[in-house]
Coordinates of C-alpha atoms in Angstrom, one line a residue:
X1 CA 0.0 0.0 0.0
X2 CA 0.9 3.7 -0.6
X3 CA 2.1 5.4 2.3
X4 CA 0.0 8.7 3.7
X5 CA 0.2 11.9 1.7
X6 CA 2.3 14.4 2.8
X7 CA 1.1 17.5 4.4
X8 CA -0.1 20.5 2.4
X9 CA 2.3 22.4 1.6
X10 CA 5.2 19.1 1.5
X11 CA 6.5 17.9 -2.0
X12 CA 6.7 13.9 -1.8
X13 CA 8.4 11.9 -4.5
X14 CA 6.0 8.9 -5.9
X15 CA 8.7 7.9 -8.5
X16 CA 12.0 8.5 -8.7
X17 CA 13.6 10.4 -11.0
X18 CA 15.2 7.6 -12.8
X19 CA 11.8 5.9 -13.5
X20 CA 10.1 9.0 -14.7
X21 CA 10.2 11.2 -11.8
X22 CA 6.6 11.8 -9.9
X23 CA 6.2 14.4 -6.8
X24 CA 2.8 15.3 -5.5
X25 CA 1.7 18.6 -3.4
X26 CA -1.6 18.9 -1.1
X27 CA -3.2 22.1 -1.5
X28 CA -4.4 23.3 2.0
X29 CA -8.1 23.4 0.7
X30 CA -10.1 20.0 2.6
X31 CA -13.6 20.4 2.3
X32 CA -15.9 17.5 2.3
X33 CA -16.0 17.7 -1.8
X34 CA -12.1 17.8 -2.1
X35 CA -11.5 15.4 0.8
X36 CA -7.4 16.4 2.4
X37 CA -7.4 19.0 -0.3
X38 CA -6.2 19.2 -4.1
X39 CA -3.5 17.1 -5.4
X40 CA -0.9 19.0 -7.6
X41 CA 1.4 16.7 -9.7
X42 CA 4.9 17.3 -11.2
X43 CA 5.7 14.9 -13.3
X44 CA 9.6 15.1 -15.5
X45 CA 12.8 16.6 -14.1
X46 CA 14.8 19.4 -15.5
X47 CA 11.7 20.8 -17.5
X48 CA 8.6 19.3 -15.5
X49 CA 5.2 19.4 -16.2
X50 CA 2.7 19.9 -13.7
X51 CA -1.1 19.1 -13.9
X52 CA -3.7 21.0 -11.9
X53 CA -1.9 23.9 -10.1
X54 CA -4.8 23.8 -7.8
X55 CA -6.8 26.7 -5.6
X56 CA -5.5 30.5 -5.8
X57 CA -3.6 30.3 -2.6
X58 CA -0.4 31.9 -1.9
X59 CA 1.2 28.6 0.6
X60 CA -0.1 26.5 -2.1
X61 CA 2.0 29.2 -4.9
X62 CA 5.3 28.9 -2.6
X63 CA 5.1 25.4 -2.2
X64 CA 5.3 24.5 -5.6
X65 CA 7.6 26.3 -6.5
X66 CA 9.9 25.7 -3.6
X67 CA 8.9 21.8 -4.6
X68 CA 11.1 22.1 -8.1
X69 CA 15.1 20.9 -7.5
X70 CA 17.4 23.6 -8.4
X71 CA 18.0 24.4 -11.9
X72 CA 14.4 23.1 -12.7
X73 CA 11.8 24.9 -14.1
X74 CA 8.1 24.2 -15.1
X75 CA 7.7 24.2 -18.5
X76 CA 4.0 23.2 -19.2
X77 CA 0.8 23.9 -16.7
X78 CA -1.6 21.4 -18.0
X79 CA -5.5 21.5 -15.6
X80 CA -8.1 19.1 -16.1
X81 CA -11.3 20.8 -15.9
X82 CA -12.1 24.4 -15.1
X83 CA -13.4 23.8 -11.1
X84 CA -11.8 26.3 -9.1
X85 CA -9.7 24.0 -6.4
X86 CA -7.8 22.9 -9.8
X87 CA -7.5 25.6 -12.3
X88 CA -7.5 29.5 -10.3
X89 CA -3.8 29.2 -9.6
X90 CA -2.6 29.0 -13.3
X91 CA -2.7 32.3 -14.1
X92 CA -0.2 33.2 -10.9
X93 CA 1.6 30.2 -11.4
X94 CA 1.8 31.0 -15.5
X95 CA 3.2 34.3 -14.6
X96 CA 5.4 33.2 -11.7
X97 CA 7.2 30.4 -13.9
X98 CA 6.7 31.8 -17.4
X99 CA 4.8 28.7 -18.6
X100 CA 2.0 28.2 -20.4
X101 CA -1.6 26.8 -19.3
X102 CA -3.1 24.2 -21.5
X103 CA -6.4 22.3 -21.1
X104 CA -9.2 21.4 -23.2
X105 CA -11.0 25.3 -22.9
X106 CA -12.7 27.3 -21.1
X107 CA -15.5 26.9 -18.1
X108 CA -18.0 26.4 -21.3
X109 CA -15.8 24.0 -23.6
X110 CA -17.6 20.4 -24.0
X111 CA -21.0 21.1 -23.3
X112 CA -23.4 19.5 -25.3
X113 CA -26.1 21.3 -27.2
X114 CA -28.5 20.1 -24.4
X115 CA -26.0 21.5 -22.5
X116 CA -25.8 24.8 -23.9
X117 CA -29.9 25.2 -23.7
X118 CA -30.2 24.2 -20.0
X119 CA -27.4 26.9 -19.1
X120 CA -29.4 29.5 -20.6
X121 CA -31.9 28.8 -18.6
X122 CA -30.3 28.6 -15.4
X123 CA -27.2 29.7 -13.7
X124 CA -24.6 26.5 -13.5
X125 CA -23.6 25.5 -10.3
X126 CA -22.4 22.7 -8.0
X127 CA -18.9 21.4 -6.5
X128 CA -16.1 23.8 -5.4
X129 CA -17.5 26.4 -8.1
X130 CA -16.2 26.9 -11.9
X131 CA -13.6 29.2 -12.5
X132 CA -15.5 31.0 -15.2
X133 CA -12.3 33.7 -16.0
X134 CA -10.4 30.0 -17.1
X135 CA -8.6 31.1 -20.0
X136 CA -5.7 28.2 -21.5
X137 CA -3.1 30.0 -23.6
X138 CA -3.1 26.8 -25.6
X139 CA -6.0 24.1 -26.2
X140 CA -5.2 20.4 -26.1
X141 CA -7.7 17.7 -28.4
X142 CA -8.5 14.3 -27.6
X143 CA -5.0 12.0 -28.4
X144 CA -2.7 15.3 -28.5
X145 CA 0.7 13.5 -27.4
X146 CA 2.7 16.1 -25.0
X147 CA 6.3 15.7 -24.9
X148 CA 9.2 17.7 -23.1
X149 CA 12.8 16.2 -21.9
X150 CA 12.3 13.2 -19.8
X151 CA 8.2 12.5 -19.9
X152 CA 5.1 12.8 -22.3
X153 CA 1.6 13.1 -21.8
X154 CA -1.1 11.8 -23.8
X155 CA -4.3 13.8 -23.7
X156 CA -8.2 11.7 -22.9
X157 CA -10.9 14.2 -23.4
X158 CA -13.4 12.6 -20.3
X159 CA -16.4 15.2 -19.6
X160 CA -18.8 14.4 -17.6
X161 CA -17.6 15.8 -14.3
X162 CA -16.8 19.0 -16.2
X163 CA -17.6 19.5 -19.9
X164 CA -13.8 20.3 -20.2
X165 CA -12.3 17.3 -18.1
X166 CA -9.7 16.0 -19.1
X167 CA -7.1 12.9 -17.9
X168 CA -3.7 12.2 -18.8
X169 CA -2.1 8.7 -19.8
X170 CA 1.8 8.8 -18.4
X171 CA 3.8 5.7 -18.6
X172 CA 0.6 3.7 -18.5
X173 CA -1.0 5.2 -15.4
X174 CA -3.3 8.1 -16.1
X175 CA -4.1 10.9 -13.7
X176 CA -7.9 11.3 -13.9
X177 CA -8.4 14.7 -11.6
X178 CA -12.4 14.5 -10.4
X179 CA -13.1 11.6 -13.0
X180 CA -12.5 8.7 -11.0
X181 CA -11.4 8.7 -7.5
X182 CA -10.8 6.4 -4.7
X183 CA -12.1 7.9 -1.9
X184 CA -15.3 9.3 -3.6
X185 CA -17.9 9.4 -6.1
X186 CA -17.7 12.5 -8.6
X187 CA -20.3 14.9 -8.5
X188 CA -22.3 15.3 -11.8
X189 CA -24.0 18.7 -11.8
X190 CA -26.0 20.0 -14.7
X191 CA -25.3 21.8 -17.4
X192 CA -21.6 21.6 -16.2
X193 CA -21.5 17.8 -15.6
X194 CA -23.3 15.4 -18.2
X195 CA -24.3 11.7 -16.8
X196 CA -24.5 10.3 -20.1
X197 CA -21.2 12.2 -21.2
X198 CA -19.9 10.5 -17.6
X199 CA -20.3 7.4 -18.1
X200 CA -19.3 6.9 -21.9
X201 CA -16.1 8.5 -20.4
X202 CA -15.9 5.9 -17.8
X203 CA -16.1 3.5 -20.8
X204 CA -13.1 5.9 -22.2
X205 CA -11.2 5.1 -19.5
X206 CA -11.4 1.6 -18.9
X207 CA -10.7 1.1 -22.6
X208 CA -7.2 3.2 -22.1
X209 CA -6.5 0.1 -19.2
X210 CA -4.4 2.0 -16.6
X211 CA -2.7 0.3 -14.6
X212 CA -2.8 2.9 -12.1
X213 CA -5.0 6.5 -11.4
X214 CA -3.4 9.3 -10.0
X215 CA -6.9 11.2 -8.7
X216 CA -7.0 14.9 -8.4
X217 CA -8.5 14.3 -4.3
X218 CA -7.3 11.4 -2.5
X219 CA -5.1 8.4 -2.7
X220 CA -3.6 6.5 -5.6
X221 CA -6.5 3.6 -7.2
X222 CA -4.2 0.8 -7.3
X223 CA -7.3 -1.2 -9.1
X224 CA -8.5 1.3 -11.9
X225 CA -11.0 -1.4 -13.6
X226 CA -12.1 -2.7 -10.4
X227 CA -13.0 0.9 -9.6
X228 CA -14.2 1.8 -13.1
X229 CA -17.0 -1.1 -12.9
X230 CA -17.9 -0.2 -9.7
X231 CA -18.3 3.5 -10.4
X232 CA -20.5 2.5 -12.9
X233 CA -22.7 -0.2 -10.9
X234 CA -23.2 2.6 -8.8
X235 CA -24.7 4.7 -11.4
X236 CA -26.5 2.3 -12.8
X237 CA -28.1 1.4 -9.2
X238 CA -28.8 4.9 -8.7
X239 CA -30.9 5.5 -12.3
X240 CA -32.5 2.3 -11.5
X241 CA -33.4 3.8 -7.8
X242 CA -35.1 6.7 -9.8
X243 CA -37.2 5.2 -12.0
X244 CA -38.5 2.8 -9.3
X245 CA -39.4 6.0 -7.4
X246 CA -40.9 7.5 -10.0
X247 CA -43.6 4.8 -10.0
X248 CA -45.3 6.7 -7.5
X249 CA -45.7 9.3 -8.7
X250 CA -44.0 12.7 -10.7
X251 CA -41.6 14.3 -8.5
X252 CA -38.1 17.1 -8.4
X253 CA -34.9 16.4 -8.1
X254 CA -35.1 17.4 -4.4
X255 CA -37.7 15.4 -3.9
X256 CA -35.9 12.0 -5.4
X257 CA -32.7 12.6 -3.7
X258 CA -34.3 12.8 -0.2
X259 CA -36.0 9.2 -1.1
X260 CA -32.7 8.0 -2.1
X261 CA -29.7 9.6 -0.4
X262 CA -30.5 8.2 2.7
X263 CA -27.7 8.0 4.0
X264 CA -26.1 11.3 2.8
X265 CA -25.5 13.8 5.5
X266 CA -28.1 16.7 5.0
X267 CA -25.1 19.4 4.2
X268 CA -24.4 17.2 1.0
X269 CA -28.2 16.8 0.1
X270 CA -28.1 19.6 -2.4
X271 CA -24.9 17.9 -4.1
X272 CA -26.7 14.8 -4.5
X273 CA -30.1 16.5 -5.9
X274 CA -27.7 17.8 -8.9
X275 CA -26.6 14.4 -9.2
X276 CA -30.0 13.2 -9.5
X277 CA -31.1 15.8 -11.8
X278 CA -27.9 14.5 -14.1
X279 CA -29.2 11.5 -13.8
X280 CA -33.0 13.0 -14.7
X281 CA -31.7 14.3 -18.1
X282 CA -30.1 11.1 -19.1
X283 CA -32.9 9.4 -18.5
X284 CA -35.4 11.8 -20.1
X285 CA -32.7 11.5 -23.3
X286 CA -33.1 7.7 -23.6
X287 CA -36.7 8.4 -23.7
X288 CA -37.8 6.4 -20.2
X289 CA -38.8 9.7 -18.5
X290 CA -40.1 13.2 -19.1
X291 CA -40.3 16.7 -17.5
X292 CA -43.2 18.6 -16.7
X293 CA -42.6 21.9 -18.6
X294 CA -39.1 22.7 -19.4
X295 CA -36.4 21.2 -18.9
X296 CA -34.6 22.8 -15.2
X297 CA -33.3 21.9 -12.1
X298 CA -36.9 22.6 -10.3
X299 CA -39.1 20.4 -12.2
X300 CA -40.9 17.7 -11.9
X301 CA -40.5 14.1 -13.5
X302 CA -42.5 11.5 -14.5
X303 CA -41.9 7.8 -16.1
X304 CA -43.2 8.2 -19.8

């Protein structure tokens, strides 16, 4: 097993240098939907790469720098998705190192059409909060291979969590930010997050077979298609959960996540209501369920 993470703020080395060179850096931001707090990885020596510099923080700032060796610098800043607790330090971090910020787009990349409709509508929310002033300097594409000295990146467009999620395939491991973690389930809030989008990118991933994830919260998954197939059992169970609620009777989002977040502590209860709604939309787009009205966060549902 992998030993504790260090403190935030403390640079620990997960590889060596001489097999590819790995140091991670917990952000001091814990919160029940970022568990300990944000992992930062550099990955390379001599010109690194790091992915997700993680909440606008100056400890967090100071500690990664002070985590490079000397005569290192950071040569690319690649983020997965546009939620604030990964993205809001790259612009300080971009400025501080002179390296440029890549990811997928902006707060609004990836949506679907769907997507794009329900966000007219209402105001996106859920998680730590999007970072809607994201701006990359460069955009990366599904496949994009990412190459600097000693280590190379290949690029997995996954939304679902985030329209612009990305992971990153190093050395046959990938680093899959709020995709798939250990400790947690994602949360899949509308128009932002997509549960049909979500889980053909679980599909994604267990197609890439990692033999390792390196999570954006949490600990290493040492079983990445164990955990793949259980995330999506679990989603699975919960549509199934819905519909079978919905037999008695048309109902909100709120409504459905109180029958079936039982054991969800009441803080979280609006969290999982988002999820539900996700859940809602992919439903209603197979056909096996329908709104009342339009399409929002406040309707009610009905089995068609």
């Amino acid at each position: 097993m992998d030993a504790p993470p260090a403190p935030p703020g403390v640079a620990e080395w997960l590889r060596p240098a001489q097999n590819g060179g790995l140091r991670r850096v917990l952000a001091p931001n814990p919160s029940p939907m970022t568990g300990r707090g944000t992992n930062s990885y550099i990955i390379g020596t001599g010109s690194v790469a790091l992915i997700d510099p993680g909440p606008d923080d100056d400890r967090h700032l100071a500690a990664l720098i002070a985590a490079l060796e000397p005569g290192e610098r950071i040569s690319h800043i690649f983020v997965t998705h546009a939620h604030r607790d990964h993205s809001a330090l790259a612009p300080r971090l971009s400025a501080a190192t002179g390296a440029p910020v890549l990811a997928f787009g902006d707060a609004t990349a990836g949506r679907s059409p769907l997507m794009e409709d329900l966000a007219r509508r209402e105001p996106p929310t859920g998680g730590e909060g999007a970072d809607r002033n994201f701006r990359p300097d460069s955009l990366l594409s599904d496949g994009d291979l990412i190459s600097q000295g000693d280590w190379s990146l290949t690029v997995l467009h996954t939304p679902g969590h985030f329209g612009n999620h990305l992971c990153f395939s190093w050395q046959g491991e990938v680093f899959s930010g709020d995709h798939v973690m250990g400790w947690s389930t994602s949360i899949v809030a509308p128009p932002d997050g997509d549960m049909g989008a979500y889980m053909r990118s679980l599909d994604r991933l267990a197609a890439a077979c990692p033999t390792r994830l390196w999570p954006g919260h949490g600990d290493p998954v040492l079983s990445p298609l164990d955990r793949i197939a259980e995330l999506t059992l679990h989603r699975q169970a919960r549509a199934r959960a819905i519909t079978d609620a919905l037999r008695a009777g048309p109902a909100t989002p709120l409504d459905l996540a109180r029958l079936i977040y039982t054991d969800t502590p009441t803080t979280l209860l609006g969290a999982a209501a988002l999820n539900t709604f996700a859940h809602l939309i992919e439903l209603s787009e197979k056909n096996e369920i329908s709104a009342e009205g339009d399409l929002r966060f406040s309707a009610r549902f009905h089995l068609t």
